[in-house]
Coordinates of C-alpha atoms in Angstrom, one line a residue:
M250 CA 129.8 17.3 177.7
N251 CA 132.2 16.3 174.9
I252 CA 135.7 15.5 176.1
K253 CA 138.4 14.2 173.8
A254 CA 141.9 13.0 174.6
A255 CA 144.8 14.1 172.4
K256 CA 146.1 11.4 170.2
G257 CA 148.9 9.4 171.8
T258 CA 148.1 10.6 175.3
P259 CA 146.2 8.8 178.1
F260 CA 142.6 10.0 178.7
Q261 CA 142.1 11.2 182.3
L262 CA 138.8 12.1 183.9
P263 CA 138.7 15.4 185.7
R264 CA 139.3 15.4 189.5
S265 CA 135.9 16.8 190.0
F266 CA 134.5 13.4 188.9
C267 CA 136.4 11.7 191.7
R268 CA 135.1 14.2 194.3
L269 CA 131.6 13.0 193.6
R270 CA 132.4 9.5 194.6
F271 CA 131.1 9.5 198.1
R272 CA 128.0 11.6 197.1
H273 CA 127.3 9.0 194.4
L274 CA 127.8 6.2 196.9
L275 CA 125.3 7.6 199.4
L276 CA 122.8 8.3 196.6
A277 CA 123.2 4.8 195.2
I278 CA 122.7 3.2 198.6
L279 CA 119.6 5.3 199.2
I280 CA 118.0 4.3 195.8
L281 CA 119.1 0.7 195.9
S282 CA 118.0 0.2 199.5
V283 CA 114.4 0.7 198.5
Y284 CA 114.7 -2.1 195.8
F285 CA 116.8 -4.5 197.8
Y286 CA 114.7 -4.2 201.0
S287 CA 111.6 -4.9 199.1
T288 CA 113.0 -7.9 197.2
H289 CA 114.7 -9.3 200.2
T290 CA 111.6 -9.1 202.4
G291 CA 109.2 -10.3 199.7
R292 CA 107.3 -7.0 199.7
I293 CA 105.9 -5.6 196.4
S294 CA 108.1 -2.9 195.0
L295 CA 107.4 -0.1 192.6
F296 CA 110.4 -1.4 190.6
T297 CA 109.0 -5.0 190.4
R298 CA 107.6 -6.0 187.1
R299 CA 107.3 -9.0 184.9
S300 CA 110.5 -10.1 183.2
P301 CA 110.6 -8.6 179.7
Y302 CA 112.7 -11.3 178.1
T303 CA 112.2 -14.9 177.1
I304 CA 115.6 -16.4 176.6
Q305 CA 115.1 -20.1 175.8
A306 CA 113.5 -21.6 172.8
T307 CA 110.3 -23.6 172.9
F308 CA 111.5 -27.2 172.6
P309 CA 109.4 -29.7 170.6
R310 CA 108.3 -33.0 172.0
E311 CA 111.2 -35.4 172.3
S312 CA 111.1 -38.8 170.7
L313 CA 111.8 -41.9 172.8
T314 CA 115.0 -42.6 170.7
A315 CA 116.3 -39.1 171.1
K316 CA 115.6 -39.1 174.8
T317 CA 117.3 -42.4 175.4
L318 CA 120.5 -41.2 173.6
R319 CA 120.5 -37.9 175.4
L320 CA 120.2 -39.5 178.8
Q321 CA 122.8 -42.1 178.0
R322 CA 125.2 -39.2 177.1
R323 CA 124.3 -37.3 180.2
G324 CA 125.0 -40.4 182.3
L325 CA 128.5 -40.6 180.8
V326 CA 129.1 -36.9 181.6
E327 CA 128.0 -37.6 185.1
D328 CA 130.4 -40.5 185.4
E329 CA 133.3 -38.2 184.5
F330 CA 132.2 -35.6 187.0
K331 CA 132.0 -38.2 189.7
H332 CA 135.5 -39.5 188.8
A333 CA 137.0 -36.1 189.1
W334 CA 135.2 -35.3 192.3
R335 CA 136.3 -38.5 193.9
G336 CA 139.9 -37.8 192.9
Y337 CA 139.6 -34.3 194.6
K338 CA 138.0 -35.7 197.7
E339 CA 140.5 -38.5 198.1
H340 CA 143.7 -36.6 197.3
A341 CA 143.0 -32.8 198.0
W342 CA 140.0 -32.4 200.3
L343 CA 139.8 -28.8 201.6
H344 CA 142.7 -27.7 199.3
D345 CA 142.1 -25.6 196.2
E346 CA 143.1 -28.1 193.6
V347 CA 144.0 -31.8 193.1
M348 CA 147.0 -32.6 191.0
P349 CA 145.5 -35.3 188.7
V350 CA 148.7 -37.0 187.7
S351 CA 150.7 -37.2 190.9
G352 CA 147.8 -37.1 193.4
G353 CA 149.2 -34.0 195.2
Q354 CA 147.4 -30.8 196.0
K355 CA 147.9 -27.1 195.7
D356 CA 146.4 -23.8 196.9
P357 CA 146.7 -21.1 194.3
F358 CA 143.5 -19.3 195.2
A359 CA 143.7 -18.3 198.9
G360 CA 143.5 -21.8 200.2
W361 CA 139.8 -21.8 200.8
A362 CA 139.1 -25.1 199.1
A363 CA 138.4 -23.6 195.6
T364 CA 137.4 -26.9 194.0
L365 CA 134.9 -27.6 196.8
V366 CA 133.3 -24.2 196.8
D367 CA 133.3 -23.9 193.0
S368 CA 131.6 -27.3 192.7
L369 CA 128.8 -26.8 195.2
D370 CA 126.1 -25.9 192.7
S371 CA 127.3 -28.5 190.2
L372 CA 126.9 -31.2 192.9
Y373 CA 123.4 -30.1 193.5
I374 CA 122.5 -29.9 189.8
L375 CA 123.8 -33.4 189.2
G376 CA 121.6 -34.7 192.0
M377 CA 124.6 -35.7 194.2
K378 CA 122.8 -34.7 197.4
D379 CA 125.0 -36.6 199.9
E380 CA 128.2 -35.2 198.4
F381 CA 126.6 -31.7 198.3
E382 CA 125.6 -31.8 201.9
E383 CA 129.0 -33.1 202.9
A384 CA 130.7 -30.2 201.1
V385 CA 128.2 -27.7 202.7
R386 CA 129.2 -29.1 206.2
A387 CA 132.8 -28.7 205.3
L388 CA 132.3 -24.9 204.9
E389 CA 132.2 -24.7 208.7
K390 CA 136.0 -25.3 208.7
I391 CA 136.6 -22.4 206.3
D392 CA 137.1 -18.8 207.6
F393 CA 136.4 -16.5 204.6
S394 CA 137.7 -13.5 206.5
K395 CA 141.3 -14.9 206.7
P396 CA 142.9 -16.3 203.5
K397 CA 145.7 -18.7 203.7
A398 CA 147.7 -16.3 201.5
D399 CA 149.1 -12.8 202.0
K400 CA 147.7 -11.5 198.8
V401 CA 144.5 -12.6 197.0
S402 CA 143.2 -12.2 193.5
V403 CA 139.9 -10.2 193.8
F404 CA 138.6 -11.4 190.5
E405 CA 139.3 -15.1 191.0
V406 CA 138.0 -15.1 194.6
T407 CA 134.9 -13.2 193.5
I408 CA 133.9 -15.5 190.6
R409 CA 134.9 -18.8 192.2
Y410 CA 134.2 -18.4 195.9
L411 CA 131.5 -15.7 196.2
G412 CA 129.9 -16.8 192.9
G413 CA 130.1 -20.4 194.1
L414 CA 128.4 -19.7 197.4
L415 CA 125.7 -17.5 195.9
G416 CA 125.1 -20.0 193.1
A417 CA 124.7 -22.8 195.5
W418 CA 122.3 -20.7 197.7
D419 CA 120.1 -19.9 194.7
I420 CA 120.1 -23.4 193.1
S421 CA 119.3 -25.1 196.4
E422 CA 116.3 -22.8 196.9
H423 CA 117.8 -21.0 199.9
K424 CA 117.5 -24.2 202.1
Y425 CA 121.0 -24.1 203.5
P426 CA 121.6 -20.9 205.7
I427 CA 125.3 -21.5 206.0
L428 CA 125.7 -20.7 202.3
L429 CA 124.4 -17.2 202.7
Q430 CA 126.3 -16.8 206.0
K431 CA 129.6 -17.7 204.3
A432 CA 128.8 -15.5 201.3
T433 CA 128.2 -12.6 203.6
Q434 CA 131.4 -13.2 205.5
L435 CA 133.3 -13.3 202.2
G436 CA 131.5 -10.2 200.9
E437 CA 132.5 -8.3 204.0
F438 CA 136.1 -9.3 203.4
L439 CA 136.0 -8.3 199.7
V440 CA 134.1 -5.0 200.1
R441 CA 137.3 -3.5 201.5
V442 CA 139.0 -3.6 198.1
F443 CA 136.8 -0.7 197.0
D444 CA 138.2 1.5 199.8
T445 CA 140.5 3.3 197.4
Q446 CA 140.9 6.9 196.3
N447 CA 138.5 6.6 193.4
G448 CA 136.3 3.7 194.4
L449 CA 137.8 1.3 191.9
P450 CA 138.8 -2.0 193.4
V451 CA 142.3 -3.3 193.6
S452 CA 143.1 -6.5 191.6
K453 CA 145.4 -8.0 194.3
Y454 CA 144.4 -7.4 197.9
S455 CA 147.2 -7.5 200.4
W456 CA 144.8 -7.9 203.3
K457 CA 147.3 -8.0 206.1
E458 CA 148.8 -4.7 205.1
H459 CA 145.6 -2.7 204.8
T460 CA 143.5 -3.4 207.8
D461 CA 142.8 0.3 208.4
G462 CA 142.5 3.3 206.1
K463 CA 142.7 3.5 202.4
V464 CA 143.9 0.8 200.0
P465 CA 146.3 2.2 197.4
N466 CA 145.0 1.9 193.8
D467 CA 146.7 -0.3 191.2
D468 CA 148.8 1.4 188.6
I469 CA 147.8 -0.9 185.8
V470 CA 145.0 -3.4 185.9
I471 CA 143.4 -5.8 183.4
I472 CA 140.1 -4.3 182.6
A473 CA 138.2 -7.5 183.4
Q474 CA 139.6 -7.4 187.0
I475 CA 137.5 -4.3 187.8
A476 CA 134.6 -4.8 185.3
S477 CA 133.7 -8.4 186.2
L478 CA 132.4 -8.1 189.7
S479 CA 129.0 -6.8 189.1
L480 CA 126.9 -10.0 189.0
E481 CA 128.3 -11.3 192.3
F482 CA 128.1 -8.1 194.3
I483 CA 124.7 -7.1 193.0
R484 CA 123.3 -10.6 193.8
L485 CA 124.8 -10.4 197.3
S486 CA 122.9 -7.2 197.8
Q487 CA 119.7 -8.8 196.5
V488 CA 119.8 -11.8 198.7
T489 CA 121.0 -10.0 201.9
G490 CA 119.0 -6.9 201.5
D491 CA 122.1 -4.8 202.1
P492 CA 122.6 -2.3 199.2
K493 CA 126.2 -1.4 200.0
Y494 CA 127.7 -4.2 197.8
A495 CA 125.8 -3.1 194.7
A496 CA 126.5 0.6 195.5
H497 CA 130.2 0.1 195.3
I498 CA 129.7 -1.7 191.9
Q499 CA 127.6 1.3 190.7
I500 CA 130.6 3.6 191.2
V501 CA 132.7 1.3 189.0
T502 CA 130.0 1.0 186.4
D503 CA 129.5 4.7 186.2
Q504 CA 133.2 5.2 185.4
L505 CA 133.1 2.5 182.8
A506 CA 130.0 4.0 181.2
Y507 CA 131.6 7.5 181.3
T508 CA 134.7 6.3 179.5
Q509 CA 133.2 3.8 177.1
N510 CA 133.0 6.2 174.1
L511 CA 136.1 8.1 175.0
T512 CA 138.7 5.4 174.3
A513 CA 140.7 4.9 171.2
L514 CA 138.0 2.5 169.9
P515 CA 134.6 4.0 171.1
G516 CA 132.3 1.4 172.6
M517 CA 135.1 -0.8 174.0
W518 CA 137.8 -0.6 176.7
P519 CA 141.3 -1.7 175.9
I520 CA 142.8 -4.7 177.6
S521 CA 144.3 -2.8 180.4
A522 CA 143.8 0.5 182.3
N523 CA 145.6 2.8 184.7
C524 CA 143.7 3.1 188.0
S525 CA 146.2 5.1 190.1
G526 CA 144.7 8.6 189.3
P527 CA 141.3 10.0 190.4
S528 CA 139.7 7.6 187.9
L529 CA 140.2 5.3 185.0
S530 CA 142.7 6.3 182.3
F531 CA 144.0 4.4 179.2
Q532 CA 147.3 4.2 177.6
D533 CA 146.8 0.7 176.2
R534 CA 145.3 0.8 172.7
T535 CA 144.8 -2.9 172.1
F536 CA 141.3 -4.2 172.0
S537 CA 140.3 -7.8 172.5
L538 CA 137.6 -10.2 173.6
G539 CA 140.1 -12.6 175.1
V540 CA 143.2 -12.3 177.2
L541 CA 141.2 -11.7 180.4
S542 CA 139.2 -8.8 178.9
D543 CA 136.4 -11.3 178.1
S544 CA 134.2 -11.1 181.2
A545 CA 134.2 -7.3 181.2
F546 CA 131.9 -7.5 178.1
E547 CA 130.3 -10.8 179.0
Y548 CA 128.9 -9.2 182.2
L549 CA 127.1 -6.4 180.4
P550 CA 124.1 -8.4 179.1
K551 CA 124.2 -10.8 182.1
T552 CA 124.1 -8.0 184.7
H553 CA 121.3 -6.4 182.8
L554 CA 119.3 -9.6 183.2
L555 CA 120.0 -9.6 186.9
N556 CA 119.4 -5.8 187.4
H557 CA 116.8 -5.0 184.7
R558 CA 114.2 -4.1 187.2
I559 CA 116.0 -0.9 188.2
S560 CA 118.2 0.1 185.4
D561 CA 118.9 -0.2 181.6
Q562 CA 122.5 1.0 182.0
Y563 CA 124.1 -2.3 181.4
L564 CA 122.0 -3.0 178.3
Q565 CA 122.9 0.4 176.8
M566 CA 126.6 -0.3 177.5
Y567 CA 126.3 -3.8 175.9
R568 CA 124.7 -2.4 172.8
S569 CA 127.4 0.2 172.4
S570 CA 130.1 -2.4 172.8
F571 CA 128.5 -4.9 170.5
A572 CA 128.3 -2.4 167.7
S573 CA 132.0 -1.8 168.1
F574 CA 133.3 -5.4 168.3
N575 CA 130.8 -6.6 165.6
K576 CA 132.3 -4.0 163.3
N577 CA 136.0 -4.1 164.3
L578 CA 136.8 -7.5 165.8
F579 CA 134.7 -10.2 164.2
F580 CA 136.1 -11.6 161.0
R581 CA 135.7 -14.4 158.5
P582 CA 138.8 -16.5 158.4
L583 CA 140.6 -17.8 155.3
L584 CA 140.4 -21.6 155.7
P585 CA 140.3 -24.8 153.7
G586 CA 136.8 -25.5 152.5
N587 CA 135.9 -21.8 152.8
P588 CA 133.5 -22.2 155.8
D589 CA 131.2 -19.3 156.4
I590 CA 132.2 -18.8 160.1
L591 CA 133.4 -16.0 162.3
I592 CA 136.3 -15.6 164.7
T593 CA 137.0 -12.7 167.0
G594 CA 140.5 -11.2 166.8
N595 CA 142.5 -8.4 168.4
L596 CA 142.6 -4.8 167.1
N597 CA 145.9 -2.8 167.5
M598 CA 145.0 0.9 167.5
F599 CA 148.7 1.8 167.8
A600 CA 149.1 0.9 164.1
D601 CA 148.2 3.5 161.4
P602 CA 145.8 2.4 160.1
P603 CA 144.5 0.1 162.9
E604 CA 145.6 -3.5 162.4
L605 CA 143.4 -6.6 162.9
D606 CA 145.4 -9.5 164.4
G607 CA 143.8 -12.9 163.6
Q608 CA 144.6 -14.4 166.9
F609 CA 142.3 -17.3 167.7
Q610 CA 141.9 -17.7 171.4
H611 CA 140.0 -20.5 173.2
L612 CA 139.2 -17.9 175.9
A613 CA 137.3 -15.9 173.3
C614 CA 135.0 -18.7 172.5
F615 CA 132.5 -17.4 175.1
V616 CA 131.6 -14.7 172.6
G617 CA 129.1 -16.8 170.7
G618 CA 127.1 -17.4 173.8
M619 CA 127.3 -13.7 174.8
V620 CA 126.1 -12.5 171.5
A621 CA 123.3 -15.1 171.5
L622 CA 122.1 -13.8 174.9
G623 CA 122.3 -10.3 173.7
S624 CA 120.2 -11.2 170.6
R625 CA 117.3 -12.0 172.9
M626 CA 117.4 -8.5 174.4
S627 CA 117.5 -6.9 171.0
N628 CA 115.0 -9.5 169.5
S629 CA 117.5 -9.8 166.6
K630 CA 117.6 -12.8 164.3
E631 CA 120.7 -11.2 162.7
E632 CA 122.6 -11.2 166.0
L633 CA 121.6 -14.8 166.7
E634 CA 123.0 -15.7 163.3
T635 CA 126.2 -13.9 164.2
A636 CA 126.3 -15.9 167.4
R637 CA 125.9 -19.2 165.4
K638 CA 128.8 -18.3 163.1
L639 CA 131.0 -17.4 166.1
T640 CA 130.3 -20.7 167.8
E641 CA 130.8 -22.6 164.6
G642 CA 134.2 -20.9 164.4
C643 CA 135.2 -22.5 167.7
I644 CA 133.8 -25.9 166.6
W645 CA 136.1 -25.6 163.6
G646 CA 139.0 -25.1 166.0
Y647 CA 138.2 -28.4 167.6
D648 CA 137.5 -30.3 164.4
N649 CA 140.9 -29.5 162.8
T650 CA 143.5 -30.8 165.2
P651 CA 145.0 -34.3 165.5
S652 CA 143.5 -34.6 169.1
G653 CA 140.1 -33.1 168.2
I654 CA 140.7 -30.4 170.8
M655 CA 141.2 -26.7 170.1
P656 CA 144.6 -25.1 171.2
D657 CA 144.7 -22.2 173.6
F658 CA 146.2 -19.6 171.2
T659 CA 146.6 -19.8 167.5
H660 CA 146.6 -17.5 164.5
V661 CA 144.5 -17.7 161.3
E662 CA 144.4 -15.3 158.4
P663 CA 141.4 -12.9 158.1
C664 CA 139.8 -12.7 154.7
K665 CA 140.5 -9.5 153.0
D666 CA 137.0 -9.6 151.4
P667 CA 134.5 -11.7 153.4
A668 CA 132.2 -12.0 150.4
S669 CA 135.0 -13.5 148.3
C670 CA 136.9 -15.7 150.6
V671 CA 138.6 -18.6 148.7
W672 CA 141.4 -20.7 150.2
A673 CA 144.3 -21.4 147.8
G674 CA 147.0 -22.4 150.3
E675 CA 148.3 -25.5 151.9
G676 CA 147.9 -27.0 155.4
N677 CA 145.1 -27.1 157.9
G678 CA 144.3 -23.4 158.0
F679 CA 146.3 -22.5 161.2
K680 CA 148.8 -19.8 160.4
S681 CA 150.7 -20.5 163.6
I682 CA 150.2 -22.4 166.9
D683 CA 151.2 -20.0 169.6
D684 CA 150.1 -22.1 172.6
S685 CA 149.2 -25.7 171.9
S686 CA 147.9 -26.5 175.3
Y687 CA 144.3 -27.4 176.4
Q688 CA 143.7 -26.0 179.9
L689 CA 140.3 -27.8 180.4
R690 CA 138.6 -24.6 179.3
P691 CA 134.8 -24.3 179.2
E692 CA 134.3 -21.4 176.8
A693 CA 133.5 -23.4 173.6
I694 CA 131.0 -25.8 175.2
E695 CA 129.5 -22.8 177.0
S696 CA 128.5 -21.2 173.7
V697 CA 127.4 -24.6 172.3
F698 CA 125.1 -25.0 175.4
I699 CA 123.7 -21.5 175.0
M700 CA 123.1 -21.9 171.3
Y701 CA 121.2 -25.2 172.0
R702 CA 119.0 -23.6 174.7
L703 CA 118.2 -20.6 172.4
T704 CA 117.5 -22.6 169.2
A705 CA 116.4 -26.1 170.3
D706 CA 118.5 -27.3 167.3
P707 CA 119.6 -30.9 168.0
A708 CA 122.7 -30.4 165.8
W709 CA 124.3 -28.7 168.8
L710 CA 124.0 -31.9 170.7
E711 CA 126.1 -33.7 168.1
K712 CA 128.7 -31.0 168.0
G713 CA 129.0 -31.0 171.8
W714 CA 129.3 -34.8 172.0
K715 CA 132.2 -34.9 169.6
M716 CA 134.0 -32.3 171.7
F717 CA 133.2 -34.3 174.9
E718 CA 134.5 -37.6 173.6
A719 CA 137.8 -36.0 172.4
I720 CA 138.3 -34.1 175.7
V721 CA 137.6 -37.1 178.0
K722 CA 139.7 -39.4 175.8
H723 CA 142.8 -37.3 176.3
T724 CA 142.4 -35.7 179.7
R725 CA 141.3 -38.6 181.9
T726 CA 143.8 -39.9 184.4
D727 CA 143.5 -42.5 187.1
I728 CA 142.8 -39.7 189.6
A729 CA 140.8 -37.1 187.8
H730 CA 141.4 -35.1 184.5
A731 CA 144.5 -33.2 183.5
R732 CA 145.4 -30.3 181.3
L733 CA 147.1 -31.2 178.0
V734 CA 150.5 -30.0 176.9
N735 CA 150.1 -30.1 173.1
V736 CA 146.7 -30.8 171.4
M737 CA 148.5 -30.9 168.0
D738 CA 149.9 -34.3 169.0
E739 CA 147.6 -37.2 168.4
H740 CA 148.2 -38.4 171.9
P741 CA 148.8 -35.3 174.1
E742 CA 151.0 -35.5 177.2
H743 CA 149.3 -34.6 180.5
E744 CA 150.2 -31.7 182.7
D745 CA 149.7 -32.1 186.5
S746 CA 146.9 -29.6 186.9
M747 CA 143.1 -29.5 187.1
E748 CA 141.6 -26.1 187.9
S749 CA 138.4 -25.9 189.8
Y750 CA 136.5 -24.6 186.7
W751 CA 136.7 -28.1 185.2
L752 CA 133.9 -29.2 187.7
A753 CA 132.3 -25.7 188.1
E754 CA 132.0 -25.0 184.4
T755 CA 133.2 -27.4 181.7
L756 CA 131.6 -30.6 182.9
K757 CA 128.5 -28.7 184.2
Y758 CA 127.9 -27.2 180.7
F759 CA 128.2 -30.7 179.2
Y760 CA 125.8 -32.1 181.7
L761 CA 123.3 -29.3 181.2
L762 CA 123.5 -29.7 177.4
Y763 CA 122.1 -33.2 177.7
S764 CA 119.6 -32.4 180.5
E765 CA 116.0 -31.3 180.2
P766 CA 115.8 -27.6 179.1
D767 CA 114.1 -26.6 182.4
L768 CA 117.1 -27.7 184.5
V769 CA 118.8 -24.4 185.2
S770 CA 116.6 -22.6 182.7
L771 CA 118.1 -19.5 181.2
D772 CA 114.6 -17.9 181.7
E773 CA 115.2 -18.2 185.5
F774 CA 119.0 -18.1 186.0
V775 CA 121.9 -16.1 184.7
L776 CA 125.3 -17.8 184.9
N777 CA 128.3 -15.9 186.0
T778 CA 131.6 -16.3 184.2
E779 CA 132.3 -19.3 186.4
A780 CA 128.9 -20.8 185.5
H781 CA 127.3 -20.2 188.9
P782 CA 123.5 -19.8 188.5
F783 CA 122.0 -16.6 190.0
R784 CA 118.2 -16.4 190.0
W785 CA 116.9 -13.5 187.9
G786 CA 113.6 -14.5 186.3
S787 CA 111.3 -14.3 189.3

């Protein structure tokens, strides 16, 4: 069926699509129950087969000199992690976040001890067994059916808390039953957000107001808020044997797949969508791989790895999206020295012709790692080279500031002709600095880590270390580590904030970069957008 929306009007699926929701849900539960029952009980399933992908490179034998340096660096990363964890424990235990300058605490994410839960698998990976078991015992005090807030962010709670519990369950080899018990308790709380007219989850859940009956759909939602729940809910179905969590995700995925090639830029969804009708509709015509639309695309290849035994749907969706953003969003920037690197920008489809905006976002630095993972599924050296150039683009962002740290938002000028891109201007290459802060973000080191694991090229170790030294130099406080106000200053001022992903992601990626390649092997684990490891390779 070929359906096209009139130019300038929102695309709306027919109401008949919505009427099929419950039929689809029942069918999905029936099909998925066969798979999840067999995998949960250990029985052999017709769906079970050997993993078709090898993600990591084969690493050569390491010299004694190289090993000594690597372990020394890993030890320094571990020291910083322990410093931040100690600050959280002493000043903000069982609160969401520590305030690293004043020593206060705050609870922006439901008050369920976000830093504690988000850090569980990091503690285990770093070998901090006593601290890990102390944190696991503390879970007894947390009731994941009753937030300490009237409204919760479904996306943030899913990736930080549900992801944190499931990641800790998998990385600790299922030895701590409370982790699965609490994950299930939280899953039962979160599954209510799908009880809407069209099966699409709400982004903010007012849980006290909707204890019975339907939850009203959101009018406008950031696309990542509905498209970045698949890893966590599918994994919850896999480890509990209950297919209902994955079945709800299947309804969302089917709508995303249905609309993927019917947007203003076929292959991609715009930044935001309208969810108040029978199904998804789009008035926004801005396409980006940052501004919170990142994980919507990041989750396509990652969910395929987790779900590849029963469906290729996510892989096909990723291939369609990659073709689109490779053609329309990736660009070579016009910079001093004429580096052959790539950056991902925004495309404004309201303009005629469509206009590429050279916005350079730290959030979008995950793209290099995403494309690298995707290259393994396509067995494409060209895609891996694209991933390298994208990651090098973010390295450039770190290398060309007074602090050695990339700002959150800047603009650079796209080359009009990538084959003939010669700088003739003045300055450092930044066209503008739109947000000069550093928010302890992990996206750049995430891509460096993935590139190293996929290539075994030791040059990535040096690039990562330069980043680490600059970040720690400027963010360390007496208590923990702090966000920075302006990385364009040689000595940036601290902001009194340390989000839980500093321990869950940023320092974890640095630690894994300097660890043996079989520690959290990408051939065995897929990392969610909060870097929580879910087992997929066995």
